[in-house]
PDB file of N, CA, C and O in Angstrom:
ATOM      1  N   MET A   1       0.909  -1.245   0.049  1.00 91.00           N
ATOM      2  CA  MET A   1      -0.073  -0.040  -0.083  1.00 91.00           C
ATOM      3  C   MET A   1       0.928   1.380  -0.060  1.00 91.00           C
ATOM      4  O   MET A   1       1.854   1.346   0.692  1.00 91.00           O
ATOM      5  N   ASN A   2       0.481   2.234  -0.750  1.00 96.00           N
ATOM      6  CA  ASN A   2       1.143   3.455  -0.671  1.00 96.00           C
ATOM      7  C   ASN A   2       0.526   4.398   0.388  1.00 96.00           C
ATOM      8  O   ASN A   2      -0.562   4.157   0.830  1.00 96.00           O
ATOM      9  N   ASN A   3       1.054   5.671   0.613  1.00 96.00           N
ATOM     10  CA  ASN A   3       0.770   6.399   1.550  1.00 96.00           C
ATOM     11  C   ASN A   3      -0.776   6.946   1.153  1.00 96.00           C
ATOM     12  O   ASN A   3      -1.388   6.991   2.292  1.00 96.00           O
ATOM     13  N   SER A   4      -1.013   7.180   0.061  1.00 95.00           N
ATOM     14  CA  SER A   4      -2.449   7.775  -0.336  1.00 95.00           C
ATOM     15  C   SER A   4      -3.546   6.681   0.040  1.00 95.00           C
ATOM     16  O   SER A   4      -4.603   6.912   0.653  1.00 95.00           O
ATOM     17  N   GLU A   5      -3.208   5.482  -0.309  1.00 97.00           N
ATOM     18  CA  GLU A   5      -4.160   4.364   0.003  1.00 97.00           C
ATOM     19  C   GLU A   5      -4.205   4.147   1.598  1.00 97.00           C
ATOM     20  O   GLU A   5      -5.461   3.972   2.223  1.00 97.00           O
ATOM     21  N   ILE A   6      -3.289   4.176   2.294  1.00 98.00           N
ATOM     22  CA  ILE A   6      -3.323   4.107   3.783  1.00 98.00           C
ATOM     23  C   ILE A   6      -4.095   5.334   4.369  1.00 98.00           C
ATOM     24  O   ILE A   6      -4.771   5.064   5.274  1.00 98.00           O
ATOM     25  N   LEU A   7      -3.838   6.635   3.853  1.00 97.00           N
ATOM     26  CA  LEU A   7      -4.400   7.622   4.442  1.00 97.00           C
ATOM     27  C   LEU A   7      -6.039   7.631   4.098  1.00 97.00           C
ATOM     28  O   LEU A   7      -6.864   8.028   4.971  1.00 97.00           O
ATOM     29  N   LEU A   8      -6.382   7.100   2.969  1.00 96.00           N
ATOM     30  CA  LEU A   8      -7.943   6.723   2.626  1.00 96.00           C
ATOM     31  C   LEU A   8      -8.442   5.865   3.802  1.00 96.00           C
ATOM     32  O   LEU A   8      -9.598   6.171   4.134  1.00 96.00           O
ATOM     33  N   LYS A   9      -7.696   4.755   3.938  1.00 98.00           N
ATOM     34  CA  LYS A   9      -8.231   3.902   4.871  1.00 98.00           C
ATOM     35  C   LYS A   9      -8.359   4.466   6.379  1.00 98.00           C
ATOM     36  O   LYS A   9      -9.227   4.132   7.099  1.00 98.00           O
ATOM     37  N   LEU A  10      -7.340   5.303   6.736  1.00 98.00           N
ATOM     38  CA  LEU A  10      -7.177   5.800   8.101  1.00 98.00           C
ATOM     39  C   LEU A  10      -8.402   6.722   8.143  1.00 98.00           C
ATOM     40  O   LEU A  10      -8.892   6.853   9.134  1.00 98.00           O
ATOM     41  N   ASN A  11      -8.599   7.466   7.172  1.00 97.00           N
ATOM     42  CA  ASN A  11      -9.628   8.425   7.134  1.00 97.00           C
ATOM     43  C   ASN A  11     -11.015   7.853   7.290  1.00 97.00           C
ATOM     44  O   ASN A  11     -11.809   8.513   8.168  1.00 97.00           O
ATOM     45  N   ALA A  12     -11.347   6.786   6.813  1.00 97.00           N
ATOM     46  CA  ALA A  12     -12.536   5.978   7.182  1.00 97.00           C
ATOM     47  C   ALA A  12     -12.572   5.610   8.513  1.00 97.00           C
ATOM     48  O   ALA A  12     -13.652   5.731   9.227  1.00 97.00           O
ATOM     49  N   ILE A  13     -11.529   5.285   9.024  1.00 98.00           N
ATOM     50  CA  ILE A  13     -11.359   4.694  10.426  1.00 98.00           C
ATOM     51  C   ILE A  13     -11.664   5.834  11.493  1.00 98.00           C
ATOM     52  O   ILE A  13     -12.430   5.714  12.241  1.00 98.00           O
ATOM     53  N   PHE A  14     -11.014   6.923  11.103  1.00 98.00           N
ATOM     54  CA  PHE A  14     -11.193   8.078  11.930  1.00 98.00           C
ATOM     55  C   PHE A  14     -12.651   8.651  12.049  1.00 98.00           C
ATOM     56  O   PHE A  14     -13.275   9.020  13.135  1.00 98.00           O
ATOM     57  N   GLN A  15     -13.166   8.686  10.885  1.00 97.00           N
ATOM     58  CA  GLN A  15     -14.666   9.114  10.757  1.00 97.00           C
ATOM     59  C   GLN A  15     -15.565   8.029  11.519  1.00 97.00           C
ATOM     60  O   GLN A  15     -16.422   8.742  12.177  1.00 97.00           O
ATOM     61  N   GLU A  16     -15.229   6.892  11.475  1.00 97.00           N
ATOM     62  CA  GLU A  16     -16.044   5.850  12.073  1.00 97.00           C
ATOM     63  C   GLU A  16     -15.891   5.938  13.611  1.00 97.00           C
ATOM     64  O   GLU A  16     -16.820   6.095  14.289  1.00 97.00           O
ATOM     65  N   GLU A  17     -14.638   5.909  14.166  1.00 97.00           N
ATOM     66  CA  GLU A  17     -14.348   5.837  15.535  1.00 97.00           C
ATOM     67  C   GLU A  17     -14.756   7.177  16.234  1.00 97.00           C
ATOM     68  O   GLU A  17     -15.059   7.305  17.301  1.00 97.00           O
ATOM     69  N   LEU A  18     -14.528   8.318  15.536  1.00 97.00           N
ATOM     70  CA  LEU A  18     -14.837   9.650  16.060  1.00 97.00           C
ATOM     71  C   LEU A  18     -16.134  10.104  16.036  1.00 97.00           C
ATOM     72  O   LEU A  18     -16.665  11.072  16.401  1.00 97.00           O
ATOM     73  N   ASP A  19     -16.813   9.303  15.105  1.00 96.00           N
ATOM     74  CA  ASP A  19     -18.245   9.674  14.673  1.00 96.00           C
ATOM     75  C   ASP A  19     -18.400  11.014  14.267  1.00 96.00           C
ATOM     76  O   ASP A  19     -19.196  11.901  14.492  1.00 96.00           O
ATOM     77  N   VAL A  20     -17.573  11.454  13.204  1.00 93.00           N
ATOM     78  CA  VAL A  20     -17.440  12.805  12.590  1.00 93.00           C
ATOM     79  C   VAL A  20     -17.229  12.512  11.149  1.00 93.00           C
ATOM     80  O   VAL A  20     -16.391  11.828  10.673  1.00 93.00           O
ATOM     81  N   GLU A  21     -18.196  13.171  10.354  1.00 92.00           N
ATOM     82  CA  GLU A  21     -18.160  12.807   8.832  1.00 92.00           C
ATOM     83  C   GLU A  21     -17.260  14.199   8.366  1.00 92.00           C
ATOM     84  O   GLU A  21     -17.248  15.267   9.182  1.00 92.00           O
ATOM     85  N   GLY A  22     -16.703  14.059   7.318  1.00 90.00           N
ATOM     86  CA  GLY A  22     -15.976  15.201   6.804  1.00 90.00           C
ATOM     87  C   GLY A  22     -14.556  15.571   7.271  1.00 90.00           C
ATOM     88  O   GLY A  22     -13.860  16.415   6.976  1.00 90.00           O
ATOM     89  N   ILE A  23     -14.084  14.532   8.003  1.00 92.00           N
ATOM     90  CA  ILE A  23     -12.607  14.552   8.403  1.00 92.00           C
ATOM     91  C   ILE A  23     -11.716  14.219   7.170  1.00 92.00           C
ATOM     92  O   ILE A  23     -12.074  13.405   6.213  1.00 92.00           O
ATOM     93  N   THR A  24     -10.762  15.058   7.024  1.00 94.00           N
ATOM     94  CA  THR A  24      -9.857  14.897   5.759  1.00 94.00           C
ATOM     95  C   THR A  24      -8.444  14.907   6.377  1.00 94.00           C
ATOM     96  O   THR A  24      -7.983  15.886   6.706  1.00 94.00           O
ATOM     97  N   LEU A  25      -7.832  13.614   6.464  1.00 97.00           N
ATOM     98  CA  LEU A  25      -6.592  13.592   7.158  1.00 97.00           C
ATOM     99  C   LEU A  25      -5.646  13.901   6.168  1.00 97.00           C
ATOM    100  O   LEU A  25      -5.628  13.578   4.846  1.00 97.00           O
ATOM    101  N   THR A  26      -4.499  14.557   6.561  1.00 97.00           N
ATOM    102  CA  THR A  26      -3.264  14.590   5.597  1.00 97.00           C
ATOM    103  C   THR A  26      -2.148  14.076   6.511  1.00 97.00           C
ATOM    104  O   THR A  26      -2.381  13.815   7.763  1.00 97.00           O
ATOM    105  N   GLU A  27      -1.029  13.921   5.946  1.00 97.00           N
ATOM    106  CA  GLU A  27       0.142  13.641   6.704  1.00 97.00           C
ATOM    107  C   GLU A  27       0.602  14.551   7.887  1.00 97.00           C
ATOM    108  O   GLU A  27       1.240  14.088   8.813  1.00 97.00           O
ATOM    109  N   GLU A  28       0.203  15.907   7.880  1.00 98.00           N
ATOM    110  CA  GLU A  28       0.489  16.752   8.695  1.00 98.00           C
ATOM    111  C   GLU A  28      -0.617  16.834   9.843  1.00 98.00           C
ATOM    112  O   GLU A  28      -0.433  17.550  10.855  1.00 98.00           O
ATOM    113  N   THR A  29      -1.745  16.162   9.738  1.00 98.00           N
ATOM    114  CA  THR A  29      -2.770  16.196  10.859  1.00 98.00           C
ATOM    115  C   THR A  29      -2.235  15.700  12.033  1.00 98.00           C
ATOM    116  O   THR A  29      -1.532  14.733  12.145  1.00 98.00           O
ATOM    117  N   THR A  30      -2.615  16.713  13.094  1.00 97.00           N
ATOM    118  CA  THR A  30      -2.499  16.143  14.502  1.00 97.00           C
ATOM    119  C   THR A  30      -3.606  16.010  15.291  1.00 97.00           C
ATOM    120  O   THR A  30      -4.584  16.546  14.844  1.00 97.00           O
ATOM    121  N   ALA A  31      -3.595  15.529  16.583  1.00 96.00           N
ATOM    122  CA  ALA A  31      -4.808  15.477  17.268  1.00 96.00           C
ATOM    123  C   ALA A  31      -5.245  16.906  17.722  1.00 96.00           C
ATOM    124  O   ALA A  31      -6.522  16.968  17.960  1.00 96.00           O
ATOM    125  N   GLU A  32      -4.444  17.898  17.736  1.00 96.00           N
ATOM    126  CA  GLU A  32      -4.985  19.222  18.102  1.00 96.00           C
ATOM    127  C   GLU A  32      -5.750  19.713  16.805  1.00 96.00           C
ATOM    128  O   GLU A  32      -6.471  20.659  16.947  1.00 96.00           O
ATOM    129  N   ASP A  33      -5.684  19.209  15.701  1.00 96.00           N
ATOM    130  CA  ASP A  33      -6.565  19.528  14.443  1.00 96.00           C
ATOM    131  C   ASP A  33      -7.888  18.929  14.523  1.00 96.00           C
ATOM    132  O   ASP A  33      -8.789  19.627  13.822  1.00 96.00           O
ATOM    133  N   ILE A  34      -8.101  18.030  15.133  1.00 96.00           N
ATOM    134  CA  ILE A  34      -9.446  17.287  15.485  1.00 96.00           C
ATOM    135  C   ILE A  34      -9.884  17.336  16.795  1.00 96.00           C
ATOM    136  O   ILE A  34      -9.454  16.703  17.632  1.00 96.00           O
ATOM    137  N   GLU A  35     -10.972  18.088  16.969  1.00 95.00           N
ATOM    138  CA  GLU A  35     -11.538  18.208  18.324  1.00 95.00           C
ATOM    139  C   GLU A  35     -11.932  17.014  19.256  1.00 95.00           C
ATOM    140  O   GLU A  35     -11.546  16.738  20.254  1.00 95.00           O
ATOM    141  N   GLU A  36     -12.529  16.063  18.313  1.00 97.00           N
ATOM    142  CA  GLU A  36     -12.746  14.854  18.957  1.00 97.00           C
ATOM    143  C   GLU A  36     -11.743  13.789  19.256  1.00 97.00           C
ATOM    144  O   GLU A  36     -11.897  12.870  19.937  1.00 97.00           O
ATOM    145  N   TRP A  37     -10.471  14.121  18.664  1.00 97.00           N
ATOM    146  CA  TRP A  37      -9.374  13.198  18.858  1.00 97.00           C
ATOM    147  C   TRP A  37      -8.743  13.500  20.353  1.00 97.00           C
ATOM    148  O   TRP A  37      -7.743  14.331  20.518  1.00 97.00           O
ATOM    149  N   ASP A  38      -9.162  12.881  21.406  1.00 96.00           N
ATOM    150  CA  ASP A  38      -8.647  13.036  22.664  1.00 96.00           C
ATOM    151  C   ASP A  38      -8.037  11.772  23.130  1.00 96.00           C
ATOM    152  O   ASP A  38      -7.833  10.726  22.366  1.00 96.00           O
ATOM    153  N   SER A  39      -7.247  11.682  24.335  1.00 94.00           N
ATOM    154  CA  SER A  39      -6.574  10.611  24.824  1.00 94.00           C
ATOM    155  C   SER A  39      -7.426   9.232  24.706  1.00 94.00           C
ATOM    156  O   SER A  39      -6.856   8.161  24.436  1.00 94.00           O
ATOM    157  N   LEU A  40      -8.742   9.239  25.113  1.00 95.00           N
ATOM    158  CA  LEU A  40      -9.631   8.102  25.130  1.00 95.00           C
ATOM    159  C   LEU A  40      -9.723   7.716  23.679  1.00 95.00           C
ATOM    160  O   LEU A  40      -9.551   6.550  23.309  1.00 95.00           O
ATOM    161  N   SER A  41     -10.187   8.624  22.870  1.00 97.00           N
ATOM    162  CA  SER A  41     -10.494   8.237  21.510  1.00 97.00           C
ATOM    163  C   SER A  41      -9.254   7.837  20.723  1.00 97.00           C
ATOM    164  O   SER A  41      -9.270   7.062  19.901  1.00 97.00           O
ATOM    165  N   HIS A  42      -7.955   8.191  21.187  1.00 96.00           N
ATOM    166  CA  HIS A  42      -6.736   7.724  20.569  1.00 96.00           C
ATOM    167  C   HIS A  42      -6.618   6.336  20.792  1.00 96.00           C
ATOM    168  O   HIS A  42      -6.117   5.671  19.914  1.00 96.00           O
ATOM    169  N   ILE A  43      -6.890   5.810  22.022  1.00 96.00           N
ATOM    170  CA  ILE A  43      -6.773   4.339  22.160  1.00 96.00           C
ATOM    171  C   ILE A  43      -7.799   3.663  21.292  1.00 96.00           C
ATOM    172  O   ILE A  43      -7.329   2.557  20.710  1.00 96.00           O
ATOM    173  N   GLN A  44      -8.996   4.112  21.226  1.00 97.00           N
ATOM    174  CA  GLN A  44      -9.932   3.525  20.179  1.00 97.00           C
ATOM    175  C   GLN A  44      -9.403   3.367  18.746  1.00 97.00           C
ATOM    176  O   GLN A  44      -9.691   2.438  18.250  1.00 97.00           O
ATOM    177  N   LEU A  45      -8.792   4.723  18.305  1.00 98.00           N
ATOM    178  CA  LEU A  45      -8.298   4.651  17.048  1.00 98.00           C
ATOM    179  C   LEU A  45      -7.240   3.561  16.798  1.00 98.00           C
ATOM    180  O   LEU A  45      -7.185   2.852  15.758  1.00 98.00           O
ATOM    181  N   ILE A  46      -6.302   3.529  17.808  1.00 98.00           N
ATOM    182  CA  ILE A  46      -5.146   2.488  17.648  1.00 98.00           C
ATOM    183  C   ILE A  46      -5.629   1.112  17.473  1.00 98.00           C
ATOM    184  O   ILE A  46      -5.199   0.438  16.594  1.00 98.00           O
ATOM    185  N   VAL A  47      -6.707   0.727  18.359  1.00 98.00           N
ATOM    186  CA  VAL A  47      -7.320  -0.762  18.231  1.00 98.00           C
ATOM    187  C   VAL A  47      -7.890  -0.709  16.955  1.00 98.00           C
ATOM    188  O   VAL A  47      -7.687  -1.718  16.385  1.00 98.00           O
ATOM    189  N   ALA A  48      -8.640   0.132  16.467  1.00 98.00           N
ATOM    190  CA  ALA A  48      -9.244  -0.121  15.124  1.00 98.00           C
ATOM    191  C   ALA A  48      -8.300  -0.064  14.022  1.00 98.00           C
ATOM    192  O   ALA A  48      -8.546  -0.829  13.134  1.00 98.00           O
ATOM    193  N   ILE A  49      -7.210   0.731  14.025  1.00 98.00           N
ATOM    194  CA  ILE A  49      -6.202   0.759  13.085  1.00 98.00           C
ATOM    195  C   ILE A  49      -5.409  -0.691  12.967  1.00 98.00           C
ATOM    196  O   ILE A  49      -5.319  -1.176  12.029  1.00 98.00           O
ATOM    197  N   GLU A  50      -5.304  -1.078  14.273  1.00 98.00           N
ATOM    198  CA  GLU A  50      -4.530  -2.381  14.502  1.00 98.00           C
ATOM    199  C   GLU A  50      -5.334  -3.467  13.765  1.00 98.00           C
ATOM    200  O   GLU A  50      -4.842  -4.366  12.996  1.00 98.00           O
ATOM    201  N   LYS A  51      -6.614  -3.442  14.047  1.00 98.00           N
ATOM    202  CA  LYS A  51      -7.635  -4.508  13.570  1.00 98.00           C
ATOM    203  C   LYS A  51      -7.817  -4.287  12.031  1.00 98.00           C
ATOM    204  O   LYS A  51      -7.652  -5.336  11.336  1.00 98.00           O
ATOM    205  N   ALA A  52      -7.940  -3.171  11.515  1.00 98.00           N
ATOM    206  CA  ALA A  52      -8.098  -2.850  10.060  1.00 98.00           C
ATOM    207  C   ALA A  52      -6.872  -3.400   9.383  1.00 98.00           C
ATOM    208  O   ALA A  52      -7.105  -3.885   7.999  1.00 98.00           O
ATOM    209  N   PHE A  53      -5.666  -3.123   9.769  1.00 98.00           N
ATOM    210  CA  PHE A  53      -4.491  -3.421   8.977  1.00 98.00           C
ATOM    211  C   PHE A  53      -3.809  -4.647   9.379  1.00 98.00           C
ATOM    212  O   PHE A  53      -2.841  -5.136   8.820  1.00 98.00           O
ATOM    213  N   LYS A  54      -4.415  -5.398  10.446  1.00 98.00           N
ATOM    214  CA  LYS A  54      -4.002  -6.576  10.964  1.00 98.00           C
ATOM    215  C   LYS A  54      -2.579  -6.427  11.324  1.00 98.00           C
ATOM    216  O   LYS A  54      -1.520  -7.340  10.998  1.00 98.00           O
ATOM    217  N   ILE A  55      -2.056  -5.567  12.135  1.00 98.00           N
ATOM    218  CA  ILE A  55      -0.846  -5.259  12.765  1.00 98.00           C
ATOM    219  C   ILE A  55      -0.933  -5.067  14.173  1.00 98.00           C
ATOM    220  O   ILE A  55      -2.099  -4.766  14.716  1.00 98.00           O
ATOM    221  N   ARG A  56       0.233  -4.892  14.846  1.00 98.00           N
ATOM    222  CA  ARG A  56       0.333  -4.365  16.290  1.00 98.00           C
ATOM    223  C   ARG A  56       1.388  -3.602  16.415  1.00 98.00           C
ATOM    224  O   ARG A  56       2.428  -3.685  15.874  1.00 98.00           O
ATOM    225  N   PHE A  57       1.171  -2.448  17.088  1.00 97.00           N
ATOM    226  CA  PHE A  57       2.069  -1.385  17.460  1.00 97.00           C
ATOM    227  C   PHE A  57       2.671  -1.559  18.739  1.00 97.00           C
ATOM    228  O   PHE A  57       1.998  -1.874  19.596  1.00 97.00           O
ATOM    229  N   THR A  58       3.982  -1.078  18.993  1.00 96.00           N
ATOM    230  CA  THR A  58       4.439  -1.121  20.296  1.00 96.00           C
ATOM    231  C   THR A  58       3.993   0.149  20.983  1.00 96.00           C
ATOM    232  O   THR A  58       3.820   1.096  20.233  1.00 96.00           O
ATOM    233  N   SER A  59       4.194   0.376  22.386  1.00 96.00           N
ATOM    234  CA  SER A  59       3.883   1.577  23.002  1.00 96.00           C
ATOM    235  C   SER A  59       4.823   2.582  22.450  1.00 96.00           C
ATOM    236  O   SER A  59       4.316   3.859  22.397  1.00 96.00           O
ATOM    237  N   SER A  60       6.006   2.297  22.409  1.00 96.00           N
ATOM    238  CA  SER A  60       7.157   3.244  21.941  1.00 96.00           C
ATOM    239  C   SER A  60       6.778   3.799  20.676  1.00 96.00           C
ATOM    240  O   SER A  60       6.996   5.155  20.218  1.00 96.00           O
ATOM    241  N   GLU A  61       6.346   2.970  19.623  1.00 96.00           N
ATOM    242  CA  GLU A  61       6.090   3.508  18.302  1.00 96.00           C
ATOM    243  C   GLU A  61       4.747   4.527  18.490  1.00 96.00           C
ATOM    244  O   GLU A  61       4.792   5.604  17.881  1.00 96.00           O
ATOM    245  N   ILE A  62       3.746   4.164  19.168  1.00 96.00           N
ATOM    246  CA  ILE A  62       2.625   5.101  19.363  1.00 96.00           C
ATOM    247  C   ILE A  62       2.983   6.449  20.144  1.00 96.00           C
ATOM    248  O   ILE A  62       2.640   7.432  19.600  1.00 96.00           O
ATOM    249  N   GLN A  63       3.999   6.217  20.942  1.00 95.00           N
ATOM    250  CA  GLN A  63       4.190   7.578  21.631  1.00 95.00           C
ATOM    251  C   GLN A  63       5.278   8.384  20.813  1.00 95.00           C
ATOM    252  O   GLN A  63       5.218   9.594  20.854  1.00 95.00           O
ATOM    253  N   SER A  64       5.766   7.854  19.800  1.00 95.00           N
ATOM    254  CA  SER A  64       6.800   8.465  19.017  1.00 95.00           C
ATOM    255  C   SER A  64       6.080   9.396  17.769  1.00 95.00           C
ATOM    256  O   SER A  64       6.628  10.261  17.392  1.00 95.00           O
ATOM    257  N   TRP A  65       4.826   9.073  17.519  1.00 96.00           N
ATOM    258  CA  TRP A  65       4.049   9.836  16.463  1.00 96.00           C
ATOM    259  C   TRP A  65       3.667  11.287  16.877  1.00 96.00           C
ATOM    260  O   TRP A  65       3.161  11.518  18.054  1.00 96.00           O
ATOM    261  N   ASN A  66       3.979  12.138  15.981  1.00 96.00           N
ATOM    262  CA  ASN A  66       3.865  13.543  16.131  1.00 96.00           C
ATOM    263  C   ASN A  66       2.683  13.951  15.050  1.00 96.00           C
ATOM    264  O   ASN A  66       2.099  15.030  15.216  1.00 96.00           O
ATOM    265  N   ASN A  67       2.269  13.107  14.232  1.00 97.00           N
ATOM    266  CA  ASN A  67       1.317  13.476  13.270  1.00 97.00           C
ATOM    267  C   ASN A  67       0.967  12.237  12.461  1.00 97.00           C
ATOM    268  O   ASN A  67       1.494  11.089  12.745  1.00 97.00           O
ATOM    269  N   VAL A  68      -0.198  12.361  11.774  1.00 98.00           N
ATOM    270  CA  VAL A  68      -0.599  11.071  11.024  1.00 98.00           C
ATOM    271  C   VAL A  68       0.388  10.548   9.945  1.00 98.00           C
ATOM    272  O   VAL A  68       0.485   9.378   9.757  1.00 98.00           O
ATOM    273  N   GLY A  69       1.243  11.470   9.358  1.00 98.00           N
ATOM    274  CA  GLY A  69       2.196  10.921   8.538  1.00 98.00           C
ATOM    275  C   GLY A  69       3.183  10.002   9.176  1.00 98.00           C
ATOM    276  O   GLY A  69       3.558   8.873   8.564  1.00 98.00           O
ATOM    277  N   GLU A  70       3.617  10.145  10.446  1.00 97.00           N
ATOM    278  CA  GLU A  70       4.262   9.218  11.129  1.00 97.00           C
ATOM    279  C   GLU A  70       3.668   7.948  11.432  1.00 97.00           C
ATOM    280  O   GLU A  70       4.296   6.830  11.451  1.00 97.00           O
ATOM    281  N   MET A  71       2.408   7.971  11.611  1.00 97.00           N
ATOM    282  CA  MET A  71       1.548   6.844  11.848  1.00 97.00           C
ATOM    283  C   MET A  71       1.502   6.045  10.492  1.00 97.00           C
ATOM    284  O   MET A  71       1.583   4.686  10.557  1.00 97.00           O
ATOM    285  N   VAL A  72       1.454   6.706   9.375  1.00 98.00           N
ATOM    286  CA  VAL A  72       1.363   6.081   8.048  1.00 98.00           C
ATOM    287  C   VAL A  72       2.720   5.278   7.822  1.00 98.00           C
ATOM    288  O   VAL A  72       2.693   4.210   7.373  1.00 98.00           O
ATOM    289  N   GLU A  73       3.846   6.064   8.142  1.00 97.00           N
ATOM    290  CA  GLU A  73       5.180   5.284   8.008  1.00 97.00           C
ATOM    291  C   GLU A  73       5.274   4.029   8.822  1.00 97.00           C
ATOM    292  O   GLU A  73       5.650   3.060   8.475  1.00 97.00           O
ATOM    293  N   SER A  74       4.825   4.121   9.967  1.00 97.00           N
ATOM    294  CA  SER A  74       4.808   2.869  10.874  1.00 97.00           C
ATOM    295  C   SER A  74       3.865   1.800  10.268  1.00 97.00           C
ATOM    296  O   SER A  74       4.210   0.591  10.283  1.00 97.00           O
ATOM    297  N   ILE A  75       2.697   2.304   9.826  1.00 97.00           N
ATOM    298  CA  ILE A  75       1.960   1.099   9.034  1.00 97.00           C
ATOM    299  C   ILE A  75       2.584   0.423   8.003  1.00 97.00           C
ATOM    300  O   ILE A  75       2.728  -0.680   7.723  1.00 97.00           O
ATOM    301  N   LYS A  76       3.273   1.394   7.087  1.00 96.00           N
ATOM    302  CA  LYS A  76       4.141   0.933   5.911  1.00 96.00           C
ATOM    303  C   LYS A  76       5.114  -0.026   6.286  1.00 96.00           C
ATOM    304  O   LYS A  76       5.442  -1.137   5.644  1.00 96.00           O
ATOM    305  N   GLN A  77       5.843   0.134   7.546  1.00 94.00           N
ATOM    306  CA  GLN A  77       6.961  -0.606   7.914  1.00 94.00           C
ATOM    307  C   GLN A  77       6.457  -1.827   8.290  1.00 94.00           C
ATOM    308  O   GLN A  77       7.250  -2.950   8.464  1.00 94.00           O
ATOM    309  N   LYS A  78       5.210  -2.155   8.813  1.00 91.00           N
ATOM    310  CA  LYS A  78       4.657  -3.389   9.333  1.00 91.00           C
ATOM    311  C   LYS A  78       4.284  -4.331   8.095  1.00 91.00           C
ATOM    312  O   LYS A  78       4.250  -5.405   8.096  1.00 91.00           O
TER     313      LYS A  78
END
């Protein structure tokens, strides 16, 4: 999968998990850009992403992300 395919899939996951239509993720998107993306929803997002992509992240990977682009890179590496 390339970055745009991953972003499209992530976009659908974010809309579903955060229950917000019209979210458009970019590689620069951060939690500060989306009001509904708080610490609790972050955990729900991680679980949904791991399930959708059939991968597991380490806690250090998750903590190192500063934006969606870094999340995409972690998914690509898996």
